[in-house]
Amino acid sequence: MNSFILPSKEIALELSSYCGANCVCCPHEDFPLKNRNMDFDLFVKCVDDAVAHGAISIDICLMGDALLDPGIEKKLGYCREKYPDLKIYCSSTAQTATPEFVSKYIDTLQISMYGVTKDVYEAVHRGGLKFEKTVANIEGILALPKEKRPYVTMVFLLLPENEHQMENWKAIWEPKVDEILIWRTHNWAGRYVTETLPESKYASAKSCHRPFGGDLCVWVNGDVTVCCFSEDKRLVIGNMYEQTLKDIFYGDKIKRIQEIHKSNMFYNCGLPCEKCDQIFSRADALVYSSKNRTVGQKISHADHVYKFEDGVK
Ligand code: SF4
Ligand code: SF4
């Protein structure tokens, strides 16, 4: 137990649960923890603890846009100064991602952009997002010398509102950025699923492997979950205000979730996993990857491609 190493060598921290968008595919508006920023002291505790247990990277987004945290420079400045080798992964709409900022603090920037025209982009992302501003930020970032900019991945989520633009989006962005990915939607840990599947359907269910090998996810209020799709209390395995990562990783709450996943006891298990599409084959989820990624990988950085199932003991 003394040699505890975070399985994915990464931790996910919700710096901010504010978001300037209100995407048609996202439950952010219903999110109980929305519109808060993580306390600096909690952030420091998580980063110190994670690095002490093998983290080589932090993911600074869960349900929100970390770039909207007014304290982000102080937080990431702490990382750059104390842990210069610690990589920082950020997923964002890039609406507020200025070239100056990302050049200084971000190693891998994953940009969600779900349209190629103003009407479709703004109809899908909604909120206050402006197409021109996003494009200007992306172009500004790409104009930086390569060694001064993050690795840039662009993501397109296939939706009824934008599917007619997919090929055009691919043609525009694939030659410009380091990597592109086109995904189909997931069901947010079954958040809105009302139907109950018959028990027989669970014969083909299989662990998503996140409770064994995924990032521990720390939400703005310090709660820690085994997966990034939901802050649901039933997935909470501890709280970083009161505990350490090691206590949490070896605690009873995660053990119970792991037990259910290990024995495929999802039917009637009382966890969101029961209604989550990730326990069934989602080989269809990745529509296109310019780097031949596969479903079930965590891709925070070009050189840190990690399979969730690698963490299974
Ligand atoms: S940008 Fe992300 S967090 Fe914000 S509404 Fe869209 S999908 Fe949700
Ligand atoms: S099955 Fe779904 S809700 Fe459960 S841990 Fe995996 S991704 Fe999360």
Short mmCIF file of C-alpha atoms in Angstrom, two decimals, residues 30-180:
data_model
loop_
_atom_site.label_atom_id
_atom_site.label_comp_id
_atom_site.label_asym_id
_atom_site.label_seq_id
_atom_site.Cartn_x
_atom_site.Cartn_y
_atom_site.Cartn_z
CA ASP A 30 -29.09 20.64 -14.52
CA PHE A 31 -25.74 20.13 -12.91
CA PRO A 32 -26.05 20.57 -9.11
CA LEU A 33 -22.49 21.83 -8.66
CA LYS A 34 -22.56 24.34 -11.51
CA ASN A 35 -21.06 27.83 -11.31
CA ARG A 36 -18.37 27.33 -8.70
CA ASN A 37 -14.60 27.43 -8.74
CA MET A 38 -12.27 25.11 -6.88
CA ASP A 39 -10.54 26.65 -3.85
CA PHE A 40 -6.84 27.23 -4.36
CA ASP A 41 -5.92 25.29 -1.21
CA LEU A 42 -7.92 22.27 -2.32
CA PHE A 43 -6.28 22.42 -5.75
CA VAL A 44 -2.82 22.50 -4.16
CA LYS A 45 -3.64 19.57 -1.88
CA CYS A 46 -4.87 17.50 -4.83
CA VAL A 47 -1.89 18.30 -7.04
CA ASP A 48 0.68 17.67 -4.30
CA ASP A 49 -0.99 14.41 -3.35
CA ALA A 50 -1.31 13.27 -6.96
CA VAL A 51 2.31 14.02 -7.83
CA ALA A 52 3.44 12.20 -4.68
CA HIS A 53 1.58 9.19 -6.05
CA GLY A 54 2.94 9.12 -9.53
CA ALA A 55 0.87 11.66 -11.46
CA ILE A 56 2.62 12.91 -14.55
CA SER A 57 -0.37 14.88 -15.76
CA ILE A 58 -3.45 16.74 -14.57
CA ASP A 59 -6.69 17.09 -16.48
CA ILE A 60 -8.25 20.41 -15.45
CA CYS A 61 -11.79 19.92 -16.72
CA LEU A 62 -14.81 17.96 -15.63
CA MET A 63 -18.21 19.60 -16.10
CA GLY A 64 -17.31 23.15 -17.05
CA ASP A 65 -14.68 25.30 -18.68
CA ALA A 66 -11.55 25.62 -16.53
CA LEU A 67 -10.52 28.70 -18.48
CA LEU A 68 -13.37 30.59 -16.80
CA ASP A 69 -11.83 30.16 -13.35
CA PRO A 70 -10.51 33.59 -12.31
CA GLY A 71 -7.91 31.80 -10.19
CA ILE A 72 -6.56 29.63 -13.00
CA GLU A 73 -3.28 31.50 -13.45
CA LYS A 74 -2.47 31.19 -9.77
CA LYS A 75 -3.29 27.48 -9.83
CA LEU A 76 -1.44 26.58 -13.01
CA GLY A 77 1.39 28.94 -12.06
CA TYR A 78 1.80 26.87 -8.90
CA CYS A 79 2.12 23.71 -11.04
CA ARG A 80 4.57 25.27 -13.47
CA GLU A 81 6.77 26.51 -10.64
CA LYS A 82 6.65 23.52 -8.31
CA TYR A 83 6.27 20.72 -10.85
CA PRO A 84 7.69 21.93 -14.18
CA ASP A 85 7.43 18.43 -15.69
CA LEU A 86 3.78 17.94 -14.75
CA LYS A 87 1.72 18.07 -17.93
CA ILE A 88 -1.53 20.00 -18.10
CA TYR A 89 -4.40 18.80 -20.25
CA CYS A 90 -7.37 21.06 -20.88
CA SER A 91 -10.57 20.45 -22.77
CA SER A 92 -12.37 23.64 -23.75
CA THR A 93 -14.54 25.37 -26.31
CA ALA A 94 -11.56 27.74 -26.74
CA GLN A 95 -13.93 30.69 -26.46
CA THR A 96 -11.61 32.26 -23.90
CA ALA A 97 -8.42 30.38 -24.84
CA THR A 98 -6.07 33.18 -25.78
CA PRO A 99 -2.79 32.20 -27.47
CA GLU A 100 -0.81 33.93 -24.70
CA PHE A 101 -2.53 31.96 -21.96
CA VAL A 102 -2.41 28.51 -23.52
CA SER A 103 1.17 28.99 -24.64
CA LYS A 104 2.16 29.51 -21.02
CA TYR A 105 0.09 26.95 -19.19
CA ILE A 106 -1.40 24.22 -21.39
CA ASP A 107 0.42 21.21 -22.85
CA THR A 108 -2.52 19.57 -24.62
CA LEU A 109 -5.60 21.52 -25.61
CA GLN A 110 -8.63 19.62 -26.76
CA ILE A 111 -11.07 21.94 -28.48
CA SER A 112 -14.73 21.03 -28.88
CA MET A 113 -16.15 22.66 -31.98
CA TYR A 114 -19.34 21.20 -33.27
CA GLY A 115 -20.00 23.20 -36.44
CA VAL A 116 -18.29 24.90 -39.35
CA THR A 117 -20.67 27.79 -39.81
CA LYS A 118 -21.84 30.45 -37.39
CA ASP A 119 -25.47 29.34 -37.49
CA VAL A 120 -24.80 25.68 -36.76
CA TYR A 121 -21.97 26.31 -34.27
CA GLU A 122 -23.99 28.77 -32.20
CA ALA A 123 -27.18 26.68 -32.42
CA VAL A 124 -25.33 23.65 -31.02
CA HIS A 125 -23.10 25.28 -28.39
CA ARG A 126 -25.63 28.00 -27.51
CA GLY A 127 -24.91 30.06 -24.35
CA GLY A 128 -22.90 33.13 -25.19
CA LEU A 129 -20.42 31.47 -27.51
CA LYS A 130 -19.48 33.37 -30.61
CA PHE A 131 -18.22 31.52 -33.68
CA GLU A 132 -15.84 34.28 -34.79
CA LYS A 133 -14.19 34.49 -31.38
CA THR A 134 -13.56 30.75 -31.23
CA VAL A 135 -12.10 30.67 -34.74
CA ALA A 136 -9.86 33.68 -33.99
CA ASN A 137 -8.54 32.01 -30.82
CA ILE A 138 -7.83 28.73 -32.59
CA GLU A 139 -6.10 30.45 -35.46
CA GLY A 140 -4.08 32.56 -33.03
CA ILE A 141 -2.97 29.43 -31.17
CA LEU A 142 -2.06 27.62 -34.39
CA ALA A 143 -0.06 30.65 -35.56
CA LEU A 144 2.29 30.29 -32.61
CA PRO A 145 5.61 28.56 -33.28
CA LYS A 146 5.00 24.83 -32.76
CA GLU A 147 7.33 24.60 -29.76
CA LYS A 148 5.43 27.44 -28.07
CA ARG A 149 1.95 26.09 -28.46
CA PRO A 150 0.12 23.12 -26.96
CA TYR A 151 -0.60 19.93 -28.85
CA VAL A 152 -4.01 20.72 -30.32
CA THR A 153 -6.76 18.16 -30.74
CA MET A 154 -10.07 19.17 -32.25
CA VAL A 155 -13.24 17.26 -31.42
CA PHE A 156 -16.52 17.09 -33.31
CA LEU A 157 -19.54 15.49 -31.69
CA LEU A 158 -21.93 14.06 -34.20
CA LEU A 159 -25.45 15.38 -33.61
CA PRO A 160 -28.61 15.63 -35.72
CA GLU A 161 -28.01 19.40 -35.86
CA ASN A 162 -24.52 19.15 -37.38
CA GLU A 163 -24.10 15.78 -39.09
CA HIS A 164 -24.36 17.42 -42.52
CA GLN A 165 -21.21 19.41 -41.68
CA MET A 166 -19.04 16.53 -40.51
CA GLU A 167 -17.07 15.98 -43.75
CA ASN A 168 -16.53 19.70 -44.19
CA TRP A 169 -15.34 20.05 -40.57
CA LYS A 170 -12.91 17.19 -41.12
CA ALA A 171 -11.57 18.73 -44.32
CA ILE A 172 -11.04 22.10 -42.64
CA TRP A 173 -9.41 21.02 -39.39
CA GLU A 174 -7.54 17.79 -40.08
CA PRO A 175 -4.75 19.50 -42.05
CA LYS A 176 -4.42 22.33 -39.55
CA VAL A 177 -4.24 20.74 -36.10
CA ASP A 178 -2.28 17.90 -34.54
CA GLU A 179 -5.18 15.51 -34.23
CA ILE A 180 -8.91 15.29 -34.81
#
